[in-house]
Short mmCIF file of C-alpha atoms in Angstrom, two decimals:
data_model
loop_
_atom_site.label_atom_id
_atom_site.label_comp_id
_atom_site.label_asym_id
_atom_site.label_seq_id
_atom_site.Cartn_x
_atom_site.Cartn_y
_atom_site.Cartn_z
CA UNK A 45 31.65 43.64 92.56
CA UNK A 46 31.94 44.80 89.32
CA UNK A 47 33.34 48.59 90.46
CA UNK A 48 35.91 46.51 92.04
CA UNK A 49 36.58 44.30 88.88
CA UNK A 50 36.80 47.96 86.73
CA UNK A 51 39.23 49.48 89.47
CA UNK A 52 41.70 46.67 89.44
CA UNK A 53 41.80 46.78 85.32
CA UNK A 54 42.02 50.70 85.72
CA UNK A 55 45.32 49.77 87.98
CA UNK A 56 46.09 47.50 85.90
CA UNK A 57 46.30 49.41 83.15
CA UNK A 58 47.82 52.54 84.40
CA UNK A 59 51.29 50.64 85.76
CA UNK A 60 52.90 47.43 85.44
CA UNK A 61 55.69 45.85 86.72
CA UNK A 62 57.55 44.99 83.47
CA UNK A 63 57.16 48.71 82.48
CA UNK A 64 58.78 49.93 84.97
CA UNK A 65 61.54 47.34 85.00
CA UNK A 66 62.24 48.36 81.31
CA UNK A 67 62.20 52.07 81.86
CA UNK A 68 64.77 51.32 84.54
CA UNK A 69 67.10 49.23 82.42
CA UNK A 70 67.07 51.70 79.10
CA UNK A 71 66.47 54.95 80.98
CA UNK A 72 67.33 57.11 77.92
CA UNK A 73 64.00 56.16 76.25
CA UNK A 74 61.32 58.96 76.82
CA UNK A 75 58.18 58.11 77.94
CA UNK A 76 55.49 57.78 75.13
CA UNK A 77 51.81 59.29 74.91
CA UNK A 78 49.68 56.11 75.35
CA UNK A 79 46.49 56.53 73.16
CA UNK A 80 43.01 56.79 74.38
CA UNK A 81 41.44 54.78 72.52
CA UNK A 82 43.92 51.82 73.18
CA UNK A 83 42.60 51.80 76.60
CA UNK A 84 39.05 52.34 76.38
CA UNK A 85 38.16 48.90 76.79
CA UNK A 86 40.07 49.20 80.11
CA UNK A 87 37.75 51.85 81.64
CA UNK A 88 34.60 51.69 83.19
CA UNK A 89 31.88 53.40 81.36
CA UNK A 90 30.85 56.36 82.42
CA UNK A 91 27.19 57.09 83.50
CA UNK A 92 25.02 59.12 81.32
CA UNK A 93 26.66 58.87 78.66
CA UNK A 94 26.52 55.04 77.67
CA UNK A 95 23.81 55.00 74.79
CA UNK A 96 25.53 58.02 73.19
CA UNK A 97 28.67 55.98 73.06
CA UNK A 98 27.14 52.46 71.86
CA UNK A 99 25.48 54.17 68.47
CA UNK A 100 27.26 54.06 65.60
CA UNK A 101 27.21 54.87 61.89
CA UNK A 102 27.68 51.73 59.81
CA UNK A 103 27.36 53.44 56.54
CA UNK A 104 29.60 56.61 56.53
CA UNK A 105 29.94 58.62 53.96
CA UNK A 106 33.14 58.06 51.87
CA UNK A 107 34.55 60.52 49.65
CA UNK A 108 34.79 58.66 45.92
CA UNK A 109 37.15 60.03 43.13
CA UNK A 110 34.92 58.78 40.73
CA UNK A 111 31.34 60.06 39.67
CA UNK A 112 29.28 56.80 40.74
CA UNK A 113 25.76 56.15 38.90
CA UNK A 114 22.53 55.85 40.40
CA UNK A 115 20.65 55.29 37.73
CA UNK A 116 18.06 51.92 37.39
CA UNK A 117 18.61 49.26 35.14
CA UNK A 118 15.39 47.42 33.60
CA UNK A 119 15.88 43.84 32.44
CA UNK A 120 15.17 43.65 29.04
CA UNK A 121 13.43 40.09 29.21
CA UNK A 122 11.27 42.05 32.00
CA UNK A 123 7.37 41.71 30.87
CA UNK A 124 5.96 43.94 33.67
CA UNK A 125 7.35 46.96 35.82
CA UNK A 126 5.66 48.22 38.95
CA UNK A 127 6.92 51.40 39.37
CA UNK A 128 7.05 54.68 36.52
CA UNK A 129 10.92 54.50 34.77
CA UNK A 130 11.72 57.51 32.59
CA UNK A 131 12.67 57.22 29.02
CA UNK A 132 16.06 56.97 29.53
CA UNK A 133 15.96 53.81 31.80
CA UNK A 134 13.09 52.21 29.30
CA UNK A 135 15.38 52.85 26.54
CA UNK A 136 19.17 52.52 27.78
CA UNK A 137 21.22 50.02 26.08
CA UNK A 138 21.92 46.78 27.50
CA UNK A 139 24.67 45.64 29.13
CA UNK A 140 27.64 43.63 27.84
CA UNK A 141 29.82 42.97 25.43
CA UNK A 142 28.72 44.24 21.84
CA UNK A 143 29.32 42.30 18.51
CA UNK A 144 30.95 44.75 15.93
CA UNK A 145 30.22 42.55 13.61
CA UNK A 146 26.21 42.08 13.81
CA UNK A 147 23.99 43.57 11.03
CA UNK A 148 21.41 45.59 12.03
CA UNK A 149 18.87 43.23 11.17
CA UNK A 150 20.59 40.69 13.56
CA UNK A 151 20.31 43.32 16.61
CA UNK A 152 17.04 44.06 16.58
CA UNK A 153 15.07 42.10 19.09
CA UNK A 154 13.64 39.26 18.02
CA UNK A 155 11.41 36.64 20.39
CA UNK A 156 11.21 33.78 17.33
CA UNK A 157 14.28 32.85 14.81
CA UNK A 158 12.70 34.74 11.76
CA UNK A 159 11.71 37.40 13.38
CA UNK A 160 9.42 39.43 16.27
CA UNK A 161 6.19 38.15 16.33
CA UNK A 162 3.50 39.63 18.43
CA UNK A 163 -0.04 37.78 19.11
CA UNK A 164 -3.02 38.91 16.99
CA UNK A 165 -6.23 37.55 16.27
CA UNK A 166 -7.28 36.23 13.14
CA UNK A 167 -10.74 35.12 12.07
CA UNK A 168 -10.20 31.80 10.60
CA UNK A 169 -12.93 32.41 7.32
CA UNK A 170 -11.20 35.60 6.37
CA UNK A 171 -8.11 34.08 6.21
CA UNK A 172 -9.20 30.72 4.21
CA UNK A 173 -11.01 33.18 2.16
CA UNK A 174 -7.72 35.37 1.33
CA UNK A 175 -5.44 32.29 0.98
CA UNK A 176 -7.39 30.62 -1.27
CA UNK A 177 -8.51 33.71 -3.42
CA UNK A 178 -4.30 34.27 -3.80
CA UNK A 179 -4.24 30.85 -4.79
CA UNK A 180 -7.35 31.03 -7.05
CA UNK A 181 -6.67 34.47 -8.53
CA UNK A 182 -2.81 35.69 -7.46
CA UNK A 183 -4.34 38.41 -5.69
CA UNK A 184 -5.66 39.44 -1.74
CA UNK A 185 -5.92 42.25 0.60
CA UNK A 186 -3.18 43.65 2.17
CA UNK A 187 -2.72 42.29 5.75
CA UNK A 188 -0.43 45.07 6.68
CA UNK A 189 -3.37 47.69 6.21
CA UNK A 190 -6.00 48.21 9.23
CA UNK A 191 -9.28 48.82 7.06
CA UNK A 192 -10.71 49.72 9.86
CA UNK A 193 -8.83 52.83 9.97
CA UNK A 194 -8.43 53.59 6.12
CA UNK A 195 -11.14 53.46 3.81
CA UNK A 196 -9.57 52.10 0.81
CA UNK A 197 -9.02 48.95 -0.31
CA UNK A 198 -5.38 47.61 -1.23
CA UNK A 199 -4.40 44.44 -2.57
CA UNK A 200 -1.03 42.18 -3.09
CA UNK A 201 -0.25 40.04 -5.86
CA UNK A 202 -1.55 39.98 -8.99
CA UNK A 203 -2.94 43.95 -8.94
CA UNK A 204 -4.32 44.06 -12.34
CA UNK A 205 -6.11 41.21 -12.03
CA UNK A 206 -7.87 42.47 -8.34
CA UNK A 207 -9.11 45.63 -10.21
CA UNK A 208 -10.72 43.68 -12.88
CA UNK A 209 -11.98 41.13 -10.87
CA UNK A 210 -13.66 44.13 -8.48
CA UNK A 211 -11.87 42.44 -5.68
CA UNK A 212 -14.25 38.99 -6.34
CA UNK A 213 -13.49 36.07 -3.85
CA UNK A 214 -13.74 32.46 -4.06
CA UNK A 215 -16.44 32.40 -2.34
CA UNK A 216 -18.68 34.70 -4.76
CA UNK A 217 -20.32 33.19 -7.49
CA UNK A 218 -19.08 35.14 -11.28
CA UNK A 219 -19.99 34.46 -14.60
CA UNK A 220 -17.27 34.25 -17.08
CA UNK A 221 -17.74 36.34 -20.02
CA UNK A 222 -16.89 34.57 -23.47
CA UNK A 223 -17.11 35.64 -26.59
CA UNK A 224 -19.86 34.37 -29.01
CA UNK A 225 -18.70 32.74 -31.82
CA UNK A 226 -19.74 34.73 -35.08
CA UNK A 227 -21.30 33.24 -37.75
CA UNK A 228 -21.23 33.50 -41.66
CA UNK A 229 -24.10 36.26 -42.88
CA UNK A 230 -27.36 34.13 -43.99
CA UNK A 231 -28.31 36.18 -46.61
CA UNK A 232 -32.36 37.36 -47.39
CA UNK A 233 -34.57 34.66 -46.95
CA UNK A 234 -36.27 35.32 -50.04
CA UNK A 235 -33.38 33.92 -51.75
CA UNK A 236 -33.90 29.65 -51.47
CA UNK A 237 -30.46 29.08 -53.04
CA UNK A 238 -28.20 31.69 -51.15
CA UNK A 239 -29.95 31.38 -48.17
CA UNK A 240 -27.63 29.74 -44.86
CA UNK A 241 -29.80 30.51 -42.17
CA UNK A 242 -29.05 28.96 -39.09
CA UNK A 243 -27.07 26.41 -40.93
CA UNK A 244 -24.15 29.21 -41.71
CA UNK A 245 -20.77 28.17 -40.65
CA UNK A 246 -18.85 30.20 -38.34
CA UNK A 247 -16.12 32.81 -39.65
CA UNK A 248 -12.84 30.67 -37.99
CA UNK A 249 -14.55 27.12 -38.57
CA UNK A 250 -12.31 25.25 -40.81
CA UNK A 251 -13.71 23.52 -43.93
CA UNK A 252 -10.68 21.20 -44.73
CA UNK A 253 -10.30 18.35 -42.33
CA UNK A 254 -7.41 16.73 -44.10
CA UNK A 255 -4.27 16.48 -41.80
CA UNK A 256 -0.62 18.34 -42.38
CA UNK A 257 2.69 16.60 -42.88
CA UNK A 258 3.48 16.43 -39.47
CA UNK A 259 -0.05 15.41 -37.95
CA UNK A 260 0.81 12.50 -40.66
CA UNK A 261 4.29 11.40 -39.96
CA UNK A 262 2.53 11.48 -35.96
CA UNK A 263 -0.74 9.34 -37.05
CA UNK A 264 1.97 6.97 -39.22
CA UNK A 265 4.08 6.30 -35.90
CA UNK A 266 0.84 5.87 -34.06
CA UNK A 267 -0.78 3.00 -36.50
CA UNK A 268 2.65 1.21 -36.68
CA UNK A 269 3.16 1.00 -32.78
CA UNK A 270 -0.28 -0.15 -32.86
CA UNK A 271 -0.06 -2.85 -35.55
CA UNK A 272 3.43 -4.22 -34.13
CA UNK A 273 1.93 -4.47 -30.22
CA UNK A 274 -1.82 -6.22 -31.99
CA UNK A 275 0.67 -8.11 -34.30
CA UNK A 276 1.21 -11.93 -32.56
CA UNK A 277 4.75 -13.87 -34.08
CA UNK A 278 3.88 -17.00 -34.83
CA UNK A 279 6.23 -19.37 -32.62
CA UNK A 280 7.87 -21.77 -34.83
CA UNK A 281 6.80 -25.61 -33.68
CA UNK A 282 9.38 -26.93 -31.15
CA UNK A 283 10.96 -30.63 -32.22
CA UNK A 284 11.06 -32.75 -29.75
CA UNK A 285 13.87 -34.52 -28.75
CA UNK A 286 15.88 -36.84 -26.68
CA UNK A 287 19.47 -37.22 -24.80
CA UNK A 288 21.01 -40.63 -24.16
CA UNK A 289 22.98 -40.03 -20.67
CA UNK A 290 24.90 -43.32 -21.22
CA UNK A 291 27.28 -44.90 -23.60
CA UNK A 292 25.31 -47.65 -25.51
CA UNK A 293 22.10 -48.26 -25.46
CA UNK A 294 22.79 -52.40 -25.42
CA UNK A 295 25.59 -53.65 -23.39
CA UNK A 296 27.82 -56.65 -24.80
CA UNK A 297 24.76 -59.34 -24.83
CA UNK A 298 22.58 -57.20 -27.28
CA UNK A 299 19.96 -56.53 -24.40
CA UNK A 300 18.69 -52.71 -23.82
CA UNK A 301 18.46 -50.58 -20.72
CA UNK A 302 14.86 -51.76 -20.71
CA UNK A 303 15.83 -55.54 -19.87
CA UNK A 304 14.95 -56.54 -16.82
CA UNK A 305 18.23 -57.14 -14.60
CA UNK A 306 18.75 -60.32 -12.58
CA UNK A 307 21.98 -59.79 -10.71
CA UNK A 308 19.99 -57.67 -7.61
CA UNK A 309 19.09 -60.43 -5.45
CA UNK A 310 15.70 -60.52 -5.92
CA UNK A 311 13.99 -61.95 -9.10
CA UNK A 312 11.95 -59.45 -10.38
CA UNK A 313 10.11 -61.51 -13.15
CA UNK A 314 7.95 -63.52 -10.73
CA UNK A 315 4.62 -61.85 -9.93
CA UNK A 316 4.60 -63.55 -6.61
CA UNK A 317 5.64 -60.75 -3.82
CA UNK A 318 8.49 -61.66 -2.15
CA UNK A 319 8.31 -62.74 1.54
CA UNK A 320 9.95 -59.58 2.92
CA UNK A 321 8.03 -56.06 1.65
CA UNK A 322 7.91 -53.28 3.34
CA UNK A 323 8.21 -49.69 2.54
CA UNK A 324 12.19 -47.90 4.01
CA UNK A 325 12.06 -46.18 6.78
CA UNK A 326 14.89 -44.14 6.12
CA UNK A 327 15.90 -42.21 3.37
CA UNK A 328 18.23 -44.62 0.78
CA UNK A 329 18.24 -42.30 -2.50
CA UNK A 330 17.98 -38.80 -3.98
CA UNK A 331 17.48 -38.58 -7.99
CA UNK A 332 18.39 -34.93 -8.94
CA UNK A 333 18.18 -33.52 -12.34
CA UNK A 334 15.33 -31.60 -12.54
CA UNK A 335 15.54 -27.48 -12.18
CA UNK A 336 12.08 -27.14 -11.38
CA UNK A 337 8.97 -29.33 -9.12
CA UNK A 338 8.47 -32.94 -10.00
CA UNK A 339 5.00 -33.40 -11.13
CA UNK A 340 4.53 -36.87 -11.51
CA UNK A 341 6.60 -39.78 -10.44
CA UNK A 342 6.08 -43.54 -11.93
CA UNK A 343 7.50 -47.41 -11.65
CA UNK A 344 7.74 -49.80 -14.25
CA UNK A 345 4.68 -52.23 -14.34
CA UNK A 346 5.51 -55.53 -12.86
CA UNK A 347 9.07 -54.86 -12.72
CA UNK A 348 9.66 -51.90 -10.96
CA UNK A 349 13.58 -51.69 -12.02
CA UNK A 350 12.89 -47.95 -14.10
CA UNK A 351 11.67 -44.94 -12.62
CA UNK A 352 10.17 -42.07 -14.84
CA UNK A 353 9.80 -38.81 -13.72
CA UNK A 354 7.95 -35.58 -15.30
CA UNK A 355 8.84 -32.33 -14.42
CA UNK A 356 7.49 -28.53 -14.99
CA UNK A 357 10.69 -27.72 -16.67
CA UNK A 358 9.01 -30.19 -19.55
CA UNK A 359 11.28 -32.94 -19.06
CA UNK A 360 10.79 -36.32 -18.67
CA UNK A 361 13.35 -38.59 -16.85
CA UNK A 362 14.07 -42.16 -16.91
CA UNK A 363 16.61 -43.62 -14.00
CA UNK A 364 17.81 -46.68 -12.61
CA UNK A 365 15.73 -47.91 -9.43
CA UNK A 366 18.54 -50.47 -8.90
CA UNK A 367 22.45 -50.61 -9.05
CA UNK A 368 24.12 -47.13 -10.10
CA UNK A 369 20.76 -45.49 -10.29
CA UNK A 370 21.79 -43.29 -13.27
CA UNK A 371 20.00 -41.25 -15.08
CA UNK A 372 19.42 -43.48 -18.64
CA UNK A 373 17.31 -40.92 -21.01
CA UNK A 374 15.85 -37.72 -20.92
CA UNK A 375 12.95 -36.77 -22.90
CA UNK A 376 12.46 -32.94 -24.31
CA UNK A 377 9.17 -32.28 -25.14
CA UNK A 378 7.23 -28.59 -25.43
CA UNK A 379 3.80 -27.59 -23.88
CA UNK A 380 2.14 -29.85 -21.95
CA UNK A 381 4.02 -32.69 -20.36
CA UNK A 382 2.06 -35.31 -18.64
CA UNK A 383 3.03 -39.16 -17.82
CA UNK A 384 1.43 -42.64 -19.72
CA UNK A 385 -0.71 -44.16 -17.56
CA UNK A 386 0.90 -48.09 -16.77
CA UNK A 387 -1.59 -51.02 -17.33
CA UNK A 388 0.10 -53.27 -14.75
#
């Protein structure tokens, strides 16, 4: 079946009917050589030969113009590499774009903003010992010298001072040498009147203890700050005094704002209570006038038609309970201000 299928392609191939019938109509055209490997497809494979023809070579070689590299590229953030690179592939620049511009300081490689920093160990004593000797003394060894591999010691800071000190640490206990205060020669003992002994006074001492001219204008300023903040100003006795808030003290009948009134519709002479009494339940009047709290607060015996009031701002108040309700006096007074007591 399928020798059949290949024969009829083969025919198929070979000569067609609209070939021929445009052959016949141009006639001057030549016949062209049809290309192998335009038909191929066509033909029936051949035996023998049909594994040899199915291989082929995807990657030929091409012929380049250019010299290409082979080299391998490491990446420089790369911590490990598992294979051997040379020099030259450990060590090739990077690729990209390079800043003209950056210092040499900038391009180095850096794994922190200030810097390269690579982990060490640090005993935690030596280096409180160190910091605090610099701190103590200006001076400490050199961290940038392994003393395990050089013998000698070097220091940082204040050099001198290391050299004297025989490298001594905070932690190592010194005496501080001072020198002794020399003392006036004693003379033979023999001798009763010219004779100091241990009594002599010292070479620097100083005999006179009486101040200079500035240590005096100094003590001066001192006493008189002293006597001016110890010195208390006698306060001069306040008068006392009082402030009439309204025009005349009597009105046209010759009676004073301490009468008792009887136009309020309720006679307030009688010492019989009147039928109705009862405390407001609602708030009919606010007296202002004082500027700080109201101490005290008390009605005219019997009465009840003046109100006086005592305040911290030592004032005393006298108002109206009825009509305007003005205020009618005040009273200025200084120190302690405190209320009469009413007999009623």
């Amino acid at each position: 079946m399928a020798a059949a299928t290949a024969s009829s392609l083969v025919s198929y191939g070979s000569g067609s009917d609209s070939d021929n019938e445009c052959e016949a109509d141009t006639g001057a055209e030549k016949e062209q050589p049809v290309d192998p490997d335009a038909t191929a497809h066509l033909k029936p494979l051949q035996p023998g030969k049909t594994l040899a023809l199915s291989i082929l070579n995807p990657a030929p070689e091409v012929a380049v113009k250019e010299s290409v590299e082979t080299g391998t590229h490491l990446d420089p953030l790369l911590k490990e590499v598992s294979f051997n690179p040379t020099f030259e592939t450990m060590f090739a620049p990077e690729f990209g774009p390079s800043n003209p511009f950056t210092t040499q300081q900038l391009a180095a490689p850096r794994n922190m903003l200030s810097g390269y920093a690579e982990p060490a160990h640090v005993n935690d004593f030596m280096f409180e010992q160190q910091r605090r000797t610099f701190a103590t003394f200006g001076y400490a060894l050199d961290p940038s010298v392994d003393t395990h591999q050089v013998s000698s010691v070097s220091y940082i800071g204040a050099v001198d001072e290391a050299e004297k000190n025989k490298g001594l640490t905070v932690f190592e206990s010194y005496q501080k040498k001072t020198d002794k205060r020399k003392k006036v020669q004693g003379g033979d003992a023999g001798e009763i009147d010219n004779f100091l002994g241990p009594w002599a006074k010292y070479v620097d001492e100083k005999n006179i203890a009486k101040p200079t001219e500035e240590e005096k204008k100094e003590l001066d300023e001192i006493t008189a700050k002293r006597q001016k903040r110890g010195r208390k100003e006698e306060e001069a006795p306040a008068e006392e005094k009082t402030i009439l808030h309204v025009k005349d003290m009597y009105d046209y009948q010759g009676r004073s704002y301490l009468h008792i009134p009887q136009d309020v519709g309720i006679n307030l002479r009688s010492t019989d209570a009147p039928d109705k009494c009862y405390l407001p339940k609602k708030q009919i009047h606010v007296w202002s006038g004082h500027t700080k709290g109201v101490s005290a607060i008390r009605l005219f015996p019997r009465s009840g038609h003046l109100l006086l009031s005592c305040s911290m701002d030592c004032k005393i108040k006298l108002w109206e309970v009825y009509g305007e309700r003005r205020c009618i006096r005040t009273f200025i007074v200084y120190g302690h201000c405190c209320l009469p007591s009413f007999e009623l």
